Short mmCIF file of C-alpha atoms in Angstrom, two decimals:
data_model
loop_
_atom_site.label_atom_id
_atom_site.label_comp_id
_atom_site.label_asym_id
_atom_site.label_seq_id
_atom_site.Cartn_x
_atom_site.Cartn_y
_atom_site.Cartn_z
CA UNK I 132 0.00 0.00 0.00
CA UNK I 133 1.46 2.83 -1.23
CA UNK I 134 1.92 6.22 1.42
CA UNK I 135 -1.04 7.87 0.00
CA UNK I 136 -3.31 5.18 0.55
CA UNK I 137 -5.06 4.04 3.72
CA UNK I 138 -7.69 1.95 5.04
CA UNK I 139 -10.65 3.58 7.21
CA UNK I 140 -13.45 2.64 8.97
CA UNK I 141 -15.26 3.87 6.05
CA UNK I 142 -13.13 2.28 3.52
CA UNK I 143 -10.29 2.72 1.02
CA UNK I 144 -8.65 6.22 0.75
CA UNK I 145 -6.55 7.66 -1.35
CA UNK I 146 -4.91 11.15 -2.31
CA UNK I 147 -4.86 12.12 -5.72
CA UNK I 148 -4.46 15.36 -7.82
CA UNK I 149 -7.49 16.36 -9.33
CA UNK I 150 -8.16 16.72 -13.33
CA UNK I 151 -10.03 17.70 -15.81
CA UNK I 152 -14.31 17.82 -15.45
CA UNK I 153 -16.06 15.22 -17.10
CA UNK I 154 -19.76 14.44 -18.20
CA UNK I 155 -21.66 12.92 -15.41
CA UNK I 156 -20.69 16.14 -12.21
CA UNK I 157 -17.23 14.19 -11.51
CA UNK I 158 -13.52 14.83 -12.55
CA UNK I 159 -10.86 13.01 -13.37
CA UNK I 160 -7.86 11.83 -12.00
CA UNK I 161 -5.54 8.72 -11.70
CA UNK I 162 -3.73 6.59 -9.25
CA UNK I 163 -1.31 4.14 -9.90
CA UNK I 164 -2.63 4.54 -13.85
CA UNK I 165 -6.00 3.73 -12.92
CA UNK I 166 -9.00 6.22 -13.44
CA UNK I 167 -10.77 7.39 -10.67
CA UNK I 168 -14.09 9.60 -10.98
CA UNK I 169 -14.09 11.80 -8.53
CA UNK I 170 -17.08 14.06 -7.15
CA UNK I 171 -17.31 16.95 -5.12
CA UNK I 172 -13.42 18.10 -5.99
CA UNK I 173 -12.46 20.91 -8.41
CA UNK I 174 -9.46 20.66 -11.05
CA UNK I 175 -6.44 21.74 -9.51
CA UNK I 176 -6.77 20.57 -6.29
CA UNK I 177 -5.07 17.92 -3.99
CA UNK I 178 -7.24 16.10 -2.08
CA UNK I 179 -7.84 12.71 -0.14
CA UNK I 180 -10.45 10.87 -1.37
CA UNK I 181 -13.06 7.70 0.30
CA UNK I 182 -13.48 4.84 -2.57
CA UNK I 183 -17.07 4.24 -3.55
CA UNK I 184 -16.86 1.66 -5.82
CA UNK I 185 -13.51 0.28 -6.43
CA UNK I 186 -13.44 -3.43 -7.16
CA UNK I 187 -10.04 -5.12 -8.16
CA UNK I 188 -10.73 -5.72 -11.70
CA UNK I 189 -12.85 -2.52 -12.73
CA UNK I 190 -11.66 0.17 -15.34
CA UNK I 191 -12.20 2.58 -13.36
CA UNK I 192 -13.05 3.56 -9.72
CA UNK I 193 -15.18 5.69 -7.98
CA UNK I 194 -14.64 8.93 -5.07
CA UNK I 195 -16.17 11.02 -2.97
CA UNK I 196 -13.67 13.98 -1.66
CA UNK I 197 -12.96 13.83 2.36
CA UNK I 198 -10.24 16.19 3.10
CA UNK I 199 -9.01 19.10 0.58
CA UNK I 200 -5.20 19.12 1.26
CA UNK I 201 -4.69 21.90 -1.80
CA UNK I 202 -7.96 24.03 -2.38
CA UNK I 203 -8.71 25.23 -5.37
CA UNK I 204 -9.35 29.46 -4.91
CA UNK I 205 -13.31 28.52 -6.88
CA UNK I 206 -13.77 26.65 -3.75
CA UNK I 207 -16.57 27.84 -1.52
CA UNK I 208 -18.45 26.38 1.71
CA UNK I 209 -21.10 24.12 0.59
CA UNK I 210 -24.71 25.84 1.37
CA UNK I 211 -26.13 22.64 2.60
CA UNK I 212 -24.24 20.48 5.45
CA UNK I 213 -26.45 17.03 4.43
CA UNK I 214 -24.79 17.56 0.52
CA UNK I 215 -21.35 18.53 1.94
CA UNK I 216 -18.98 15.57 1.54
CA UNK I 217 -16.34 15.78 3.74
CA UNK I 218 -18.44 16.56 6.54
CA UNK I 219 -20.85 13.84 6.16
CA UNK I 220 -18.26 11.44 5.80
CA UNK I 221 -16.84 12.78 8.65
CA UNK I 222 -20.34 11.78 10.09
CA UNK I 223 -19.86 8.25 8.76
CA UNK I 224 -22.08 8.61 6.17
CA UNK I 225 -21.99 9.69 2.36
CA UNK I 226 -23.77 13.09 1.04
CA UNK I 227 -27.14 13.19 -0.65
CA UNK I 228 -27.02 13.87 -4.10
CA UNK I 229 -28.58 16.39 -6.48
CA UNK I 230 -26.42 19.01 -5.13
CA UNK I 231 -22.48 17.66 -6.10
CA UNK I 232 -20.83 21.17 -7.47
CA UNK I 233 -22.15 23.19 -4.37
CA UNK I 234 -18.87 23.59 -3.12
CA UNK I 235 -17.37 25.66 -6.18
CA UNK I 236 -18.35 29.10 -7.09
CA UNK I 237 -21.34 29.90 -9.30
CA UNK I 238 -19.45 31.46 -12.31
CA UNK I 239 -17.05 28.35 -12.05
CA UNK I 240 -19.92 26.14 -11.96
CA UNK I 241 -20.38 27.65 -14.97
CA UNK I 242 -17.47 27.53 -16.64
CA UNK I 243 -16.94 24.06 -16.04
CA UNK I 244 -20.24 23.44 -17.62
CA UNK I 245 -19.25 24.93 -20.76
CA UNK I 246 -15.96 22.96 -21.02
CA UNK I 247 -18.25 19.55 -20.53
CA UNK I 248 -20.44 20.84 -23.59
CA UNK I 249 -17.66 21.79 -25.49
CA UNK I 250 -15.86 18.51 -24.75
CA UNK I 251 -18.94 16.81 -25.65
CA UNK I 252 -19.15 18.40 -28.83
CA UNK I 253 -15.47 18.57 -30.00
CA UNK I 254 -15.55 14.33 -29.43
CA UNK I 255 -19.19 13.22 -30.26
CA UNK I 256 -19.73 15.80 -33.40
CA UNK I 257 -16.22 17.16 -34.76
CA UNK I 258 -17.80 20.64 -33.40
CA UNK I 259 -15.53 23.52 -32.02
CA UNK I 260 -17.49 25.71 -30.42
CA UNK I 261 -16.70 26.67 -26.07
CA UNK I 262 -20.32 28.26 -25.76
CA UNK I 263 -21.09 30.41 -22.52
CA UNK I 264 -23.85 28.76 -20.08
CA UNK I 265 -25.79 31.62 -19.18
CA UNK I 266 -27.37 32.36 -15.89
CA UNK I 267 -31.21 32.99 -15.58
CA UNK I 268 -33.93 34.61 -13.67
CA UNK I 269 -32.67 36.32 -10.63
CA UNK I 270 -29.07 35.27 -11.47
CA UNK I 271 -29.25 36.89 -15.16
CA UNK I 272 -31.03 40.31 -13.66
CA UNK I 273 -27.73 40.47 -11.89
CA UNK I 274 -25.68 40.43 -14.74
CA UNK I 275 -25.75 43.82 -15.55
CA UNK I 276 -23.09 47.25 -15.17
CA UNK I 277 -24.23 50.50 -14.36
CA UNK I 278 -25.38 51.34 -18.19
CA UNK I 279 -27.93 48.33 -18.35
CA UNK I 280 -25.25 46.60 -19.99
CA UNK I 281 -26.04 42.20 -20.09
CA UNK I 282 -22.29 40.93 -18.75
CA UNK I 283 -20.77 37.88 -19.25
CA UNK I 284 -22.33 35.13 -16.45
CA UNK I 285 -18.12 34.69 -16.30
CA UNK I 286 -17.70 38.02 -14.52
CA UNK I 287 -20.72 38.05 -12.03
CA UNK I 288 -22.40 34.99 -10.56
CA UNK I 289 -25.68 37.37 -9.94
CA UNK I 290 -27.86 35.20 -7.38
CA UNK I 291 -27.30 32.54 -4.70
CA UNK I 292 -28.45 29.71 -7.18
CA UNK I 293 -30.65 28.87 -4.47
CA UNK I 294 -34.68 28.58 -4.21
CA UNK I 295 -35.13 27.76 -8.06
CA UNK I 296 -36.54 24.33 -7.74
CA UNK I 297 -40.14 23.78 -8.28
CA UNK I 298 -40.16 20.05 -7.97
CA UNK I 299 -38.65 17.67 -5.91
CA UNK I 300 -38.53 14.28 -5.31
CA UNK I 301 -37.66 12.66 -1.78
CA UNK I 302 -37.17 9.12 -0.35
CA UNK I 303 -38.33 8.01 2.84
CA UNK I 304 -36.35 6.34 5.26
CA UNK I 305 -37.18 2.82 7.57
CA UNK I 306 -38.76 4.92 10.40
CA UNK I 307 -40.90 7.30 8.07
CA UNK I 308 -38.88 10.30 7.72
CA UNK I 309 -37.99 12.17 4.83
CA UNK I 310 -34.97 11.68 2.89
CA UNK I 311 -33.06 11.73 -0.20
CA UNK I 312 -30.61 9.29 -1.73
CA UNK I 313 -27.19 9.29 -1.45
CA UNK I 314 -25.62 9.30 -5.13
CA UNK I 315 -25.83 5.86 -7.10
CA UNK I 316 -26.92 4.17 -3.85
CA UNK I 317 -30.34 2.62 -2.47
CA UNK I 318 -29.52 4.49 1.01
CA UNK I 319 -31.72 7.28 1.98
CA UNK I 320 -30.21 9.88 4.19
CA UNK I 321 -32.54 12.14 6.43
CA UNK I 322 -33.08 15.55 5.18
CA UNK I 323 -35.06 19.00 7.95
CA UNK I 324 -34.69 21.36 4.41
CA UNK I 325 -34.28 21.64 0.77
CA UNK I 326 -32.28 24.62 -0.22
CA UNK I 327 -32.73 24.47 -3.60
CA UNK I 328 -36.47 24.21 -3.69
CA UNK I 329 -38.70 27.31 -3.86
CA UNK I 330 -40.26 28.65 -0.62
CA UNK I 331 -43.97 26.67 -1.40
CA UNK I 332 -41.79 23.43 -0.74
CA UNK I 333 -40.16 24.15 1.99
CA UNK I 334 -43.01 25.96 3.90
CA UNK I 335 -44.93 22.42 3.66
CA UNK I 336 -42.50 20.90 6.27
CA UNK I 337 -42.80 17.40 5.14
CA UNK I 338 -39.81 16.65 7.18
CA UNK I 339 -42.05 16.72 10.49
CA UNK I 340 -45.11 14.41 8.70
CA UNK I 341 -44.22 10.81 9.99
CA UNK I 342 -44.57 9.14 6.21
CA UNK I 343 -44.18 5.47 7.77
CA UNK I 344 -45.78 3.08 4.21
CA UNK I 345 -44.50 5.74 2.13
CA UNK I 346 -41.90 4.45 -0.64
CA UNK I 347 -41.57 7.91 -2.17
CA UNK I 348 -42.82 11.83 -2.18
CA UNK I 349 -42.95 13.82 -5.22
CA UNK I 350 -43.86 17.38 -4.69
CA UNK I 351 -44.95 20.24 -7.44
CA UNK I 352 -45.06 23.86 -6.58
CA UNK I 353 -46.34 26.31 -9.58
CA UNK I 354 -43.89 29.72 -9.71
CA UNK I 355 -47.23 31.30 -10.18
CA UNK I 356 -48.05 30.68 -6.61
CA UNK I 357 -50.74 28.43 -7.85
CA UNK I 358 -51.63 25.15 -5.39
CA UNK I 359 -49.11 22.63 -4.76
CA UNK I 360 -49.21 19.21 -5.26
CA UNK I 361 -48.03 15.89 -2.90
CA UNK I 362 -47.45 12.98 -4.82
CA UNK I 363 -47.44 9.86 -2.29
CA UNK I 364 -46.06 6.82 -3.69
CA UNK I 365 -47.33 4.01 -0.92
CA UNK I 366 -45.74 0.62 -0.16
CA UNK I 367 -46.90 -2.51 -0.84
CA UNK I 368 -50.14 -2.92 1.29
CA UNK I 369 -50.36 0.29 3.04
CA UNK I 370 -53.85 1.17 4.10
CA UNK I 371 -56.32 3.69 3.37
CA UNK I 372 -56.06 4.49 7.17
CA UNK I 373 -52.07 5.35 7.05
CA UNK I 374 -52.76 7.24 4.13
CA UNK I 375 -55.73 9.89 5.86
CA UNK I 376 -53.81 9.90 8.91
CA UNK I 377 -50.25 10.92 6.10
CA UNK I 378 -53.39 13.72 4.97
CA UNK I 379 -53.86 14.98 8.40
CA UNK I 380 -50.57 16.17 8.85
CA UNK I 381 -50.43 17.80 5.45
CA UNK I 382 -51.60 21.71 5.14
CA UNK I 383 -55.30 22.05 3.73
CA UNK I 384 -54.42 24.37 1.11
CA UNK I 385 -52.61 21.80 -0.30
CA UNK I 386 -53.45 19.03 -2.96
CA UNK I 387 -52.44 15.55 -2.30
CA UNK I 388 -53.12 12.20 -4.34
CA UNK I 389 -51.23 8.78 -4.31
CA UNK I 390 -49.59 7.64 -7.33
CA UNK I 391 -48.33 4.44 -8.56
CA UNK I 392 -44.92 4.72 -10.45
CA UNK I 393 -45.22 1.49 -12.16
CA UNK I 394 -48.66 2.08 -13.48
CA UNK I 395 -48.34 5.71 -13.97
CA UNK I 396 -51.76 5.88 -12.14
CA UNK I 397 -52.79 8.96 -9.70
CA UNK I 398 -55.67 8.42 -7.24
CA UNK I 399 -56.98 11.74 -5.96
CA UNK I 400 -57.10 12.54 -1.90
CA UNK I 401 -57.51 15.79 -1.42
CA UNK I 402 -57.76 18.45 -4.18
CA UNK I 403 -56.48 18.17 -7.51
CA UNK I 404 -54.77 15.69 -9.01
CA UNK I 405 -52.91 18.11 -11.17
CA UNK I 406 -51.19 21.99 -10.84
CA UNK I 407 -51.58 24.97 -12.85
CA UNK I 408 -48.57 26.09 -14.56
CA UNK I 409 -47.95 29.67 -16.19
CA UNK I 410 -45.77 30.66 -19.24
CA UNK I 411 -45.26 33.11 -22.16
CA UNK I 412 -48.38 34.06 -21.52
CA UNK I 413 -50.73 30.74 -21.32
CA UNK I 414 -51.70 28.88 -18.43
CA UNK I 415 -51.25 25.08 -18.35
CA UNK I 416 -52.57 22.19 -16.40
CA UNK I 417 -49.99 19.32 -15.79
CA UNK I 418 -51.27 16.40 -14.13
CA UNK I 419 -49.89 14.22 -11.40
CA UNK I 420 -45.97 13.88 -12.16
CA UNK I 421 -46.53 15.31 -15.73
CA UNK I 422 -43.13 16.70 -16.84
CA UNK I 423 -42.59 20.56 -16.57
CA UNK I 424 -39.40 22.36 -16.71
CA UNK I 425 -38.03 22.44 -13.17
CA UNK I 426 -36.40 25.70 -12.43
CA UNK I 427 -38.47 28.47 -12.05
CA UNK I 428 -37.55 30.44 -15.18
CA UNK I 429 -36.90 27.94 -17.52
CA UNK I 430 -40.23 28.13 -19.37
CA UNK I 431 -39.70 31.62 -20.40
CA UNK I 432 -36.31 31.05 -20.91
CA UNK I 433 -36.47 27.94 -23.24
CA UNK I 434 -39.67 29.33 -24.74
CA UNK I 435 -37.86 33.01 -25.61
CA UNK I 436 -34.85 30.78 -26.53
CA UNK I 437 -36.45 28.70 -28.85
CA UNK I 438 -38.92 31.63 -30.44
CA UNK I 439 -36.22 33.91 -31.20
CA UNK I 440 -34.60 31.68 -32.92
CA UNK I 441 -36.99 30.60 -35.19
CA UNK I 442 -38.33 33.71 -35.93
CA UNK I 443 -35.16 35.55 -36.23
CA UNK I 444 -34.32 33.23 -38.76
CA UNK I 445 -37.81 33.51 -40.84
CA UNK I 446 -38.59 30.39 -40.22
CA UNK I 447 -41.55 31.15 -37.51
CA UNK I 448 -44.04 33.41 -39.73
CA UNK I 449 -47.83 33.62 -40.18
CA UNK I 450 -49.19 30.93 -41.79
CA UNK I 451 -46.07 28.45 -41.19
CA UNK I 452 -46.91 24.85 -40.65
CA UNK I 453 -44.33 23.87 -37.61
CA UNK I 454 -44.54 20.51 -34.97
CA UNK I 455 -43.65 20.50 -31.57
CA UNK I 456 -42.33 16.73 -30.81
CA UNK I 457 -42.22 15.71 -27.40
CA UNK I 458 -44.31 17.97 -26.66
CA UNK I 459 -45.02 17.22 -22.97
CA UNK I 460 -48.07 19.82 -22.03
CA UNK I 461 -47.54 22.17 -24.44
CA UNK I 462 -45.28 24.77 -23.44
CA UNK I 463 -43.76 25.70 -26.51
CA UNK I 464 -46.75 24.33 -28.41
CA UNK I 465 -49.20 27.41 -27.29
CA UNK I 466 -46.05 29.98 -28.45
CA UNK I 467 -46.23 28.32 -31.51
CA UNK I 468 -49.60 28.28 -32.16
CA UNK I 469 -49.94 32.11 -31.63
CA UNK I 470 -46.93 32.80 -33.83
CA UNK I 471 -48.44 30.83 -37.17
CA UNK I 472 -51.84 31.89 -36.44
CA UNK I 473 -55.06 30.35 -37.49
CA UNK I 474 -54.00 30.48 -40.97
CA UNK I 475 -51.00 28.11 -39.66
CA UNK I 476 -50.37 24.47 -38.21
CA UNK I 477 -48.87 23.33 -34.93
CA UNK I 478 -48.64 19.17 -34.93
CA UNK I 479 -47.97 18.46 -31.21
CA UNK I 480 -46.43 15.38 -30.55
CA UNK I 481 -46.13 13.57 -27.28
CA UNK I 482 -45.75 9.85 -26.49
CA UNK I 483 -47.43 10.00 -22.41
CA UNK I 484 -51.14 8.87 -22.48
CA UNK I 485 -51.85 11.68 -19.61
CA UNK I 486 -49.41 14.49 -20.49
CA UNK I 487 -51.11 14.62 -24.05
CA UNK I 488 -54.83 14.74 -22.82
CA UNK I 489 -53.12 17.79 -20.41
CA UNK I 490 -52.11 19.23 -24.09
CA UNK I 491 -55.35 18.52 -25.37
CA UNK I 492 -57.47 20.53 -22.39
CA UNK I 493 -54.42 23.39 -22.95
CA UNK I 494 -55.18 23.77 -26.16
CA UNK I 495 -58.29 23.40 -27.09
CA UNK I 496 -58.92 27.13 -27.53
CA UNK I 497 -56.38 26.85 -30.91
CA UNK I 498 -58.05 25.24 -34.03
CA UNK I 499 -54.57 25.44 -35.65
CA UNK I 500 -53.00 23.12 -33.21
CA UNK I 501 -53.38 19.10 -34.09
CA UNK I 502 -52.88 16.68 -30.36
CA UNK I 503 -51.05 13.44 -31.39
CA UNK I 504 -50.23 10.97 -28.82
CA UNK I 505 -47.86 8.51 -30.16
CA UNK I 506 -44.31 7.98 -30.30
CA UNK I 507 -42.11 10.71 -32.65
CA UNK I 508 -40.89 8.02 -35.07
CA UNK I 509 -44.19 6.17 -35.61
CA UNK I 510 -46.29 9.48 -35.76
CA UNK I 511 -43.56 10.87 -38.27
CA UNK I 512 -43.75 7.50 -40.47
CA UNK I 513 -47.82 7.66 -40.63
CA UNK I 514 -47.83 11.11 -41.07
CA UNK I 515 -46.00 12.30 -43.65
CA UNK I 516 -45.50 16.03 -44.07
CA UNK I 517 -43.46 18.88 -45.18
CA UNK I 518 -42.79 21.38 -42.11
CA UNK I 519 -41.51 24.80 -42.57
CA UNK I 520 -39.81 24.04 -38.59
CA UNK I 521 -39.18 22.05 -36.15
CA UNK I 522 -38.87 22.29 -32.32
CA UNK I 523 -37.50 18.73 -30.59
CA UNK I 524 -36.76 18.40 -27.23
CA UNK I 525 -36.35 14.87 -26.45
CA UNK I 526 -35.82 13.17 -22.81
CA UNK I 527 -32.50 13.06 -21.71
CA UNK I 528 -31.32 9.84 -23.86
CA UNK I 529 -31.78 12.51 -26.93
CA UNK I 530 -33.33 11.63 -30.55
CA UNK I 531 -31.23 9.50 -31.46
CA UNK I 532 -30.51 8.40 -35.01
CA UNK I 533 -33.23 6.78 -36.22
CA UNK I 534 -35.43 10.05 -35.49
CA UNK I 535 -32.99 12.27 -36.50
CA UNK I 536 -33.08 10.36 -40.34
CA UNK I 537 -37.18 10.86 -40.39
CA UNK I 538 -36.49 14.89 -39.05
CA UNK I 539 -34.57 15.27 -41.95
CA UNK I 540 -36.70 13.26 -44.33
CA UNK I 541 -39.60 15.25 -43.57
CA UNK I 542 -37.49 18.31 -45.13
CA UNK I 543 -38.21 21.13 -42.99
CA UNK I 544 -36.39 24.72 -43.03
CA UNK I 545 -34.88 24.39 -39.92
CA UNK I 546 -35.15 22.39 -36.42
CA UNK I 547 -35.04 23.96 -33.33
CA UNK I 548 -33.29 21.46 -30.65
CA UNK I 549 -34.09 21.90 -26.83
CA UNK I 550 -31.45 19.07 -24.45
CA UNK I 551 -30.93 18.49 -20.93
CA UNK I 552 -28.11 15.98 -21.85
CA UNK I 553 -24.74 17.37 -23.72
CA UNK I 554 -23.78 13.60 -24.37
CA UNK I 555 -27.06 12.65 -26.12
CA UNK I 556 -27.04 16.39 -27.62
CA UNK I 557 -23.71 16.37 -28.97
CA UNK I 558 -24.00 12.44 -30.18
CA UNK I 559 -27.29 14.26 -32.24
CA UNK I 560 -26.03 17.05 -33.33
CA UNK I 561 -23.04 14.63 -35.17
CA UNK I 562 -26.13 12.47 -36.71
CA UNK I 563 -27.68 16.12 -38.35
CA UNK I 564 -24.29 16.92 -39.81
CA UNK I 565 -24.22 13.57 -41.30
CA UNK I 566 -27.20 14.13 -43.04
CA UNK I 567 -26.10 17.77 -44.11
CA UNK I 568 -27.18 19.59 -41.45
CA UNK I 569 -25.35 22.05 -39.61
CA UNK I 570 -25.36 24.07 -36.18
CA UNK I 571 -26.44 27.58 -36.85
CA UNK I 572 -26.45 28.58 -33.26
CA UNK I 573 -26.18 27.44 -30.22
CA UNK I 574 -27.18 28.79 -26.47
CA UNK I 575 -26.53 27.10 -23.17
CA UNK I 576 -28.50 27.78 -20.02
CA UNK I 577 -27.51 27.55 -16.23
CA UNK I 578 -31.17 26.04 -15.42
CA UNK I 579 -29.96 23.47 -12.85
CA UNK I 580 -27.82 25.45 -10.26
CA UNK I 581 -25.11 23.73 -7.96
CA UNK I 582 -25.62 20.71 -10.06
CA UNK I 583 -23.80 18.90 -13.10
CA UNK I 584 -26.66 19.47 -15.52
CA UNK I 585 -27.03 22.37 -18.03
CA UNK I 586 -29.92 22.88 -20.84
CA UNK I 587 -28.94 23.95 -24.33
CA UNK I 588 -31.11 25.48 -27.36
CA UNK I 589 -29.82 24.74 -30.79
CA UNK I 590 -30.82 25.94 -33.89
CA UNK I 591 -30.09 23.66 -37.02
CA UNK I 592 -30.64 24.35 -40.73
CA UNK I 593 -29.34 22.50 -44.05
CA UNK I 594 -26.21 23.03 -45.16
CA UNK I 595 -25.91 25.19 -48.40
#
């Protein structure tokens, strides 16, 4: 065993120089010529680090951080002790996740984001491009001199990058208490807050409700101020009883329904089954765990994102015909819709059985607007059209090729490209220039705060 390497009552140890960032909110670095992942570090640094998952014969290996001996100057104290990993190994325990670049200053947090995308890019899609991720809402108002001036997000981290989340999901531990997961593990860690979820979640203090047959909580709090949702998910044979007294402990101004993850199935118990979101304008029911952009701003951001690019380009005009695939609820559907007009067409495509009949109710007030519920490729293949534009956004494993082939097959103008995932993105974006496409522009967006993730917008039009 070499000097830099111990044994612990917690396990293997090691000390190691930290690298470069990588995809997936780790960085690299190596000991003894092996890889090891390493979270909650920052490159530069010297630091000891507890061995996650390190068997004999793996590639790679796996870190959490315990003890900085060389800090990098990005380095900040972590906003939220149960996320912190050096103290809550020092505690015996390892950090919850969801919260793994909290210890590194916003505008680095940002930086390193871009050099993942551009990373991503330069390796999946021969693309040299180091975009900025810009900061949003609060953060972005902050970016600003004296003159009214928009800065670069690289000279003023504007914000706290707190409070942004509007939904959050939370384990429950053996005695009933709420939790969340420690990163790639099944253990559930006790949480008494949630820094990065707006004010309606925290103000429902389901860390005091004893949640004893509760597998899982989901919670949904509009930014309009609109009424929250609880989302129990119970255990196998928990009782109707267990779940009124769960109710009892929950405010009455909220909404609250069970919901089976397996079957996708939401039983109402108090309220609605459903929230009312706001956006660009239009108002939008999403039911149960329905997807919805999580940060608070990212509607209008992605939706002003998206718009301005299309109709900057010419390709957004009255009387365009234009689909929306994946279309979730209909966020950018509705923006759409009023840019064409009713002399236009908006095909809205979205593959969820109840997320499309939430489309349907949201727009049923535009006669322009066609509510498909299939899956992009087959709708595509019975459907044949022309479409002056396109706006995607995919789940996080991306289009992939086979859709991207039918996108371009269907010959439109240009395809507007929303991601949550710069592998998947960048592995896309190589699949469009294959087929002649190219990258016309490009914005990244800081929608996921003290986290690994980023959102990008693309714009992509033929070549020539």
């Amino acid at each position: 065993m070499s000097p830099d390497t111990q044994t612990t009552s917690t396990g293997l140890e090691l000390v190691v120089d930290i690298g470069p960032v990588a995809h997936g909110g780790h960085c690299v670095a190596r000991h003894e010529g092996r890889v090891v992942f390493v979270r909650h570090g920052i490159p530069g640094e010297r630091v000891r680090v507890r061995l996650t998952d390190a068997e004999e014969k793996a590639k790679f290996w796996r870190g959490d951080v315990v003890e900085v001996l060389d800090a990098s100057p990005d380095r900040v104290p972590h906003f939220w002790r149960t996320a912190d990993s050096a103290g809550s190994w020092a505690h015996g325990r390892p950090p919850v996740g969801g919260a793994e670049l909290g210890h590194i200053s916003l505008q680095r947090q940002r930086s390193l984001k871009s050099e993942v995308l551009a990373e991503q890019l330069r390796r999946l899609a021969a693309v040299e491009l180091s975009p900025e991720v810009e900061a949003v809402g609060e953060a972005k108002a902050g970016t600003q001199d004296s003159a009214g001036t928009r800065e670069s997000a690289g000279t003023n981290d504007g914000g706290t990058g707190l409070g942004w989340r509007t939904r959050a999901s939370f384990g429950v531990t053996g005695s009933g208490r709420l939790g969340m997961h420690a990163h790639r593990s099944d253990q559930v860690i006790p949480v008494r807050e949630m820094p990065l979820a707006i004010d309606a979640i925290n103000s429902l203090r389901l860390w005091d409700v004893d949640l004893q047959g509760i597998e899982r909580v989901e919670v949904a709090a509009p930014a309009n101020g609109s009424r929250p949702l609880v989302l129990l998910a119970p255990a196998d044979g928990t009782r109707a009883k267990r779940l009124n007294a769960i109710l009892s402990q929950l405010p009455a101004d909220v909404s609250v329904a069970s919901y089976d993850p397996l079957k996708n199935e939401t039983l109402q118990l108090r309220g609605r089954t459903w929230v009312q979101e706001s956006a660009a304008g239009h108002d939008y029911r999403v039911t149960g765990a329905g997807f919805w952009q999580i940060h608070r701003d990212a509607p209008e951001t992605l939706v002003g994102a998206v718009t301005e690019f299309l109709h900057d380009g010419g390709f957004l005009e009255p009387g365009a015909a234009v689909a929306d695939l994946y279309a979730g609820a209909g966020l950018f559907t509705a923006p759409l819709a009023d840019a064409v007009g009713e002399t236009g067409s908006v095909l809205s495509v979205e593959g969820a059985p109840g997320t499309s009949r939430d489309a349907r109710k949201n727009l049923h007030g535009a006669p322009q607007v066609e509510i498909v519920q299939g899956k992009v490729e087959r709708v595509l293949r019975q459907r044949p059209r022309q479409f002056d534009a396109l706006v995607l956004d995919p789940p996080r494993a991306g289009a992939g090729k086979a859709v991207v082939s039918q996108l371009i097959d269907s010959n439109p103008r240009a395809i507007a490209y929303v991601s949550c995932d710069p592998s998947s993105f960048a592995r896309d974006i190589g699949y469009f220039q294959q087929g002649g496409w190219q990258l016309s522009g490009l914005r990244a967006f800081d929608l996921y705060p003290h986290t690994h993730h980023l959102e990008t917008v693309a714009l992509l039009t033929p070549r020539g």
